[in-house]
Amino acid sequence: MVQLKKKLAGQMRVKSIPPFAGSGDLPEPDVYVVASGGVRIPAHSKILASASPVLENIIERPQKHRSPERKVPMLGVPYDAVGVFIQFLYSSRCSEEQLEKYGIHLLALSHVYLVPQLKQRCTKGLAKRVTVDNVVDVIQLARLCDAPDLYLKCMKLLSNNYKAVEATEGWKFLQDHDPYLELEILQFIDETESRKKRARRHREEQRLYVQLSEAMDCLEHICSEGCTTVGPYDMDTSKHKGPCSKYSTCHGIQLLIKHFGTCEKKVNGGCSRCKRMWQLFRLHSSICDQPDECRVPLCRQFKLKAQQDRRVNDCRWRILVKKVVRAKTFSSLSLLKRKREEQPRMAMSRQGVRSFQL
C-alpha cells in the first residue's frame, strides 16, 4: 500500500507555470487552477472571480475538505490551453497563433466559464479556419457551445461541399453517434436547395416581366415614331431611320408586326407568332391609360372588350399586367436615377473641356 501511494504520488507530480508575463508585480497567488496531467497554474482568486461569474461561484463556494490550498479544476482540455485561458482572464489578450492552436479548447472553456469576449474571438477565428475535414467536429462544438454564427457558417460549408464532407471520417462518426445532428444538416441542405430554386424561379420571372415591359415600350415607339423598317402609316419609309437604344428587342417586335400583317393563318388558323403578337397588343391595351389617343393598333378595341367582358377566370392575366406595370415603373425609376448620377459627371467633364480650351 505504501509503495502504491508513492507510485501514485510520483505520477501526480505537478508543474507550476505563471499565468502570464508580468505576474511578478502582483501579490502571491492564493488559488491554483488544476489542469490535465496534474499541472497546477497559480492564480489570484479576485482576478478569476472578476473575469468569470462561474469561477466566482466556484471560488466562493465552501470547500468540503479543509485544505491550505484552494484549487479550481479545469480538466478535459490540454493544460497549455488552460494556461492560455488563464492568461486571457488576466490580460484580455490572445495571439492568433494561440487561437489557431487551441481555438476549439478555448471556445469550450469560454462557454463553460462565461467569458463572452474570448468566446466571440474564438467563434470568429474558428469560422475563418473551418474546412471540409474539420467541419463536422466544429459544428458539433458550435451546437454544444451555443455559437449560432459558427454553426451557420459550418452549415453553409456542409451544404456547398456535401459530397466531399460525406467521404470524411467525421461524417461517418456523426452518422453512427449523432443521428439528430445528421437530420438537422440534411434538412438545412434541403431547405437551402429549395430557397435557391425559388430565388432562381423568381429571377427568371422578373427577367420575363422586364422583357415584356421593354416590348411594350418598343411597341409604342414603333407605332408612334417608327424604327428602322416599321412605323406608323403616315411615316415616310423612304427616309432611313437608325436603330433605337433598345434595338435588339425592337427588331424582334418589328419582325412580328411584319409577319402579323402578311400571315395567312392568323390567330384562328393556329399561327404561334400571330398569337404572340395578339397577346402583346392585348397586354399593351391593359397597360395603356390613353386608349383614345394611342396609335398602337387594336388598343381601343381591346380596352372596350375588356370592359364588357369581366370574367372571373382572368385573374392570372390581371396578375401578369400588374407585374409588368411594376417592372416598367422600376425600370423608369432606375433610368431617372442613372440620369441624375450622370448629370454631375457630364457637368464636370464640360467644365474640364472649357478650362482646357481656355
XYZ file of C-alpha atoms in Angstrom:
358
model
C 0.000 0.000 0.000
C 2.824 2.409 0.832
C 4.539 1.622 -2.465
C 1.248 2.204 -4.338
C 0.833 5.608 -2.676
C 4.391 6.561 -3.607
C 3.800 5.446 -7.173
C 0.585 7.492 -7.462
C 2.293 10.494 -5.887
C 5.084 10.202 -8.448
C 2.547 10.143 -11.283
C 0.745 13.208 -9.876
C 3.815 15.416 -9.679
C 2.739 18.907 -10.654
C 4.268 21.743 -12.556
C 3.721 25.351 -11.671
C 3.591 27.769 -14.614
C 2.925 31.523 -14.431
C -0.367 32.720 -15.867
C 1.188 35.463 -17.986
C 4.263 37.624 -18.277
C 4.498 40.316 -15.656
C 2.642 38.402 -12.973
C 5.535 39.045 -10.591
C 4.189 42.529 -9.893
C 1.074 41.009 -8.309
C 0.806 39.632 -4.762
C 1.319 35.960 -4.046
C -1.226 33.640 -5.721
C -3.939 32.376 -3.413
C -5.521 29.736 -5.694
C -4.322 27.020 -8.063
C -6.006 26.001 -11.309
C -5.521 22.258 -11.708
C -5.317 21.190 -15.370
C -4.859 17.820 -17.082
C -1.814 15.819 -16.042
C -1.820 17.377 -12.589
C -0.384 20.673 -13.815
C -1.093 23.499 -11.371
C -1.327 27.085 -12.557
C -1.007 29.695 -9.778
C -3.594 32.449 -9.968
C -5.353 35.146 -7.971
C -8.898 34.460 -6.882
C -10.054 38.076 -7.212
C -8.922 38.313 -10.821
C -10.542 34.991 -11.755
C -13.770 35.925 -9.970
C -13.964 39.336 -11.656
C -13.428 37.807 -15.122
C -15.846 34.862 -14.820
C -19.070 34.558 -12.783
C -18.740 30.760 -12.866
C -15.260 30.890 -11.380
C -16.547 33.364 -8.799
C -19.138 30.821 -7.635
C -16.528 28.041 -7.514
C -14.063 30.128 -5.537
C -16.647 31.422 -3.036
C -18.225 28.011 -2.567
C -17.193 26.484 0.812
C -14.846 23.501 0.486
C -15.883 20.116 1.823
C -12.375 19.218 2.924
C -10.264 21.805 4.660
C -7.027 22.398 2.778
C -4.383 25.118 3.000
C -4.552 25.453 -0.811
C -7.612 26.406 -2.799
C -7.925 24.547 -6.104
C -10.086 25.056 -9.194
C -10.164 22.042 -11.527
C -10.162 22.630 -15.315
C -9.893 19.160 -16.778
C -10.692 17.698 -20.191
C -8.520 20.043 -22.272
C -4.710 20.318 -22.662
C -3.014 22.182 -19.824
C -1.438 24.578 -22.358
C -4.930 25.615 -23.453
C -5.861 26.198 -19.804
C -2.749 28.369 -19.458
C -3.799 30.470 -22.456
C -7.304 30.759 -20.981
C -5.977 31.998 -17.619
C -3.700 34.403 -19.473
C -6.750 35.878 -21.240
C -8.558 36.298 -17.905
C -5.631 38.398 -16.703
C -4.796 40.425 -19.820
C -7.800 40.123 -22.202
C -5.258 39.254 -24.892
C -4.787 36.178 -27.032
C -2.497 35.823 -30.054
C -3.603 34.494 -33.436
C -1.130 31.652 -33.078
C -2.729 30.613 -29.786
C -6.208 30.832 -31.316
C -5.127 28.675 -34.237
C -3.600 26.052 -31.933
C -6.174 25.980 -29.106
C -9.258 27.608 -30.668
C -11.556 24.621 -30.104
C -10.474 24.200 -26.469
C -10.689 27.917 -25.753
C -14.209 28.056 -27.191
C -15.288 25.265 -24.848
C -13.646 26.945 -21.827
C -15.065 30.395 -22.649
C -18.550 28.898 -22.969
C -18.374 26.873 -19.746
C -16.946 29.732 -17.670
C -18.996 32.514 -19.359
C -16.254 34.666 -20.864
C -18.090 36.308 -23.824
C -15.132 38.310 -25.205
C -12.980 35.222 -25.633
C -15.937 33.232 -26.964
C -16.541 35.838 -29.651
C -12.895 35.809 -30.699
C -12.819 32.002 -30.801
C -16.018 31.900 -32.843
C -14.626 34.312 -35.436
C -11.244 32.545 -35.505
C -12.770 29.091 -35.977
C -15.133 30.411 -38.665
C -12.083 31.507 -40.687
C -10.330 28.162 -40.238
C -13.206 25.722 -40.712
C -12.544 23.268 -43.572
C -14.135 20.203 -45.134
C -12.023 17.946 -42.909
C -12.878 19.549 -39.560
C -16.368 20.969 -40.231
C -18.171 18.047 -38.533
C -16.158 18.481 -35.317
C -16.593 22.247 -35.364
C -20.362 22.123 -35.947
C -20.794 19.710 -33.027
C -18.826 22.068 -30.799
C -20.745 25.093 -32.092
C -24.040 23.441 -31.204
C -22.823 22.433 -27.729
C -21.335 25.872 -27.042
C -24.322 27.846 -28.366
C -22.371 29.623 -31.130
C -25.027 30.343 -33.811
C -22.745 32.287 -36.182
C -20.199 29.473 -36.255
C -22.994 26.900 -36.560
C -24.449 28.711 -39.589
C -21.001 29.023 -41.189
C -20.494 25.261 -40.823
C -23.972 24.546 -42.183
C -23.285 26.617 -45.304
C -19.946 24.885 -45.823
C -21.632 21.498 -45.446
C -24.374 22.488 -47.871
C -21.918 23.678 -50.533
C -19.485 20.747 -50.139
C -21.748 17.902 -49.042
C -20.199 15.248 -51.314
C -16.685 15.975 -50.039
C -17.790 16.070 -46.370
C -19.734 12.822 -46.796
C -16.484 10.980 -47.567
C -14.714 12.118 -44.359
C -14.311 10.047 -41.207
C -16.011 12.763 -39.176
C -19.240 12.347 -41.153
C -19.195 8.581 -40.710
C -18.713 9.056 -36.960
C -21.606 11.551 -36.939
C -23.912 9.071 -38.678
C -23.162 6.423 -36.047
C -23.272 8.604 -32.919
C -25.401 11.713 -33.585
C -28.313 10.971 -35.965
C -30.238 14.062 -34.786
C -27.472 16.400 -35.944
C -27.267 14.488 -39.216
C -31.007 15.060 -39.691
C -30.598 18.800 -38.942
C -27.843 19.066 -41.553
C -29.847 17.207 -44.220
C -32.917 19.367 -43.525
C -30.796 22.535 -43.810
C -29.362 21.342 -47.149
C -32.870 20.563 -48.441
C -34.194 23.979 -47.351
C -31.177 25.705 -48.924
C -31.785 23.960 -52.245
C -35.476 24.891 -52.101
C -34.596 28.555 -51.430
C -32.156 28.556 -54.349
C -34.812 27.119 -56.675
C -37.364 29.694 -55.525
C -34.847 32.525 -55.957
C -33.871 31.225 -59.420
C -37.521 30.987 -60.453
C -38.193 34.498 -59.091
C -35.226 35.925 -61.073
C -36.447 34.242 -64.251
C -39.948 35.647 -63.711
C -38.581 39.149 -63.079
C -36.450 38.882 -66.216
C -39.565 37.925 -68.193
C -41.539 40.890 -66.787
C -38.700 43.266 -67.661
C -38.560 41.865 -71.204
C -42.331 42.324 -71.570
C -42.005 45.875 -70.244
C -39.318 46.615 -72.851
C -41.539 45.043 -75.519
C -44.358 47.416 -74.525
C -42.022 50.417 -74.807
C -40.784 49.243 -78.193
C -44.332 48.652 -79.454
C -45.348 52.210 -78.514
C -42.115 53.540 -80.034
C -42.683 51.685 -83.342
C -46.345 52.659 -83.657
C -45.845 56.336 -82.740
C -42.347 57.254 -84.012
C -41.298 54.323 -86.148
C -38.000 52.466 -86.155
C -35.701 51.088 -88.843
C -38.218 49.251 -91.066
C -41.653 49.519 -89.419
C -43.589 52.612 -88.371
C -46.993 54.301 -88.373
C -48.978 54.555 -91.601
C -48.015 58.212 -92.122
C -44.294 57.564 -91.734
C -42.076 58.240 -94.761
C -40.439 54.821 -95.322
C -38.022 56.230 -97.912
C -36.095 58.040 -95.185
C -33.674 55.711 -93.459
C -34.011 55.734 -89.680
C -31.232 54.500 -87.393
C -31.702 51.847 -84.708
C -33.032 52.880 -81.285
C -31.452 52.265 -77.874
C -33.418 49.013 -77.400
C -32.875 47.765 -80.936
C -32.432 44.087 -80.008
C -35.980 43.972 -78.586
C -37.341 46.454 -81.111
C -36.059 44.424 -84.059
C -37.906 41.326 -82.814
C -41.164 43.311 -82.453
C -40.768 44.667 -85.999
C -40.370 41.148 -87.384
C -43.510 40.053 -85.514
C -45.504 43.028 -86.870
C -44.377 42.269 -90.441
C -45.372 38.632 -90.051
C -48.700 39.575 -88.444
C -49.551 41.788 -91.407
C -48.804 39.154 -94.056
C -49.652 35.826 -92.362
C -52.500 33.872 -93.939
C -53.150 31.545 -90.984
C -53.642 34.361 -88.442
C -54.588 33.632 -84.856
C -57.614 31.459 -85.611
C -55.527 29.406 -88.010
C -53.158 28.408 -85.214
C -50.116 30.578 -86.022
C -47.988 30.810 -82.856
C -46.238 34.015 -83.919
C -49.568 35.720 -84.604
C -50.841 34.590 -81.212
C -47.769 36.125 -79.601
C -48.376 39.423 -81.402
C -52.046 39.322 -80.419
C -51.080 38.867 -76.758
C -48.666 41.821 -76.975
C -51.465 44.012 -78.356
C -53.753 42.867 -75.555
C -51.073 43.435 -72.891
C -50.425 46.947 -74.206
C -54.155 47.710 -74.079
C -54.304 46.531 -70.458
C -51.452 48.888 -69.535
C -52.315 51.880 -71.713
C -54.133 54.723 -69.920
C -54.863 56.831 -73.064
C -56.639 54.465 -75.478
C -58.371 57.290 -77.411
C -55.067 58.920 -78.347
C -52.957 55.745 -78.570
C -51.567 54.861 -82.002
C -50.980 51.184 -81.242
C -53.382 49.049 -83.335
C -56.370 47.432 -81.593
C -55.660 49.258 -78.308
C -59.120 50.844 -78.029
C -60.878 47.656 -79.208
C -59.157 45.510 -76.603
C -59.945 48.080 -73.902
C -63.677 48.065 -74.784
C -63.785 44.290 -74.938
C -62.116 44.052 -71.508
C -64.704 46.433 -70.027
C -67.596 44.427 -71.494
C -66.213 41.003 -70.647
C -65.103 40.906 -66.978
C -64.553 37.209 -66.383
C -63.610 35.780 -63.025
C -61.151 33.311 -64.508
C -58.992 36.178 -65.893
C -57.157 36.527 -62.571
C -53.821 35.254 -63.942
C -53.881 37.852 -66.718
C -54.506 40.668 -64.212
C -51.556 39.469 -62.114
C -49.360 39.456 -65.229
C -50.420 43.005 -66.106
C -49.755 44.204 -62.546
C -46.240 42.712 -62.508
C -45.350 44.105 -65.929
C -46.512 47.568 -64.797
C -44.373 47.227 -61.675
C -41.342 46.195 -63.744
C -41.954 49.166 -66.056
C -42.114 51.531 -63.085
C -38.891 50.171 -61.575
C -37.189 50.433 -64.964
C -38.192 54.086 -65.362
C -37.080 54.904 -61.798
C -33.689 53.272 -62.334
C -33.327 55.213 -65.605
C -34.051 58.504 -63.812
C -31.558 57.636 -61.087
C -28.918 56.839 -63.705
C -29.537 60.164 -65.420
C -29.204 62.059 -62.128
C -25.900 60.310 -61.429
C -24.604 61.093 -64.925
C -25.512 64.798 -64.828
C -22.728 65.847 -62.365
C -20.197 63.821 -64.372
C -21.271 65.475 -67.605
C -21.092 68.910 -65.967
C -17.605 68.206 -64.630
C -16.417 66.930 -67.997
C -17.771 70.066 -69.717
C -16.019 72.304 -67.193
C -12.819 70.386 -67.785
C -13.109 70.834 -71.552
C -13.763 74.575 -71.150
C -10.811 75.073 -68.810
C -8.621 73.108 -71.214
C -9.734 75.315 -74.143
C -9.045 78.473 -72.137
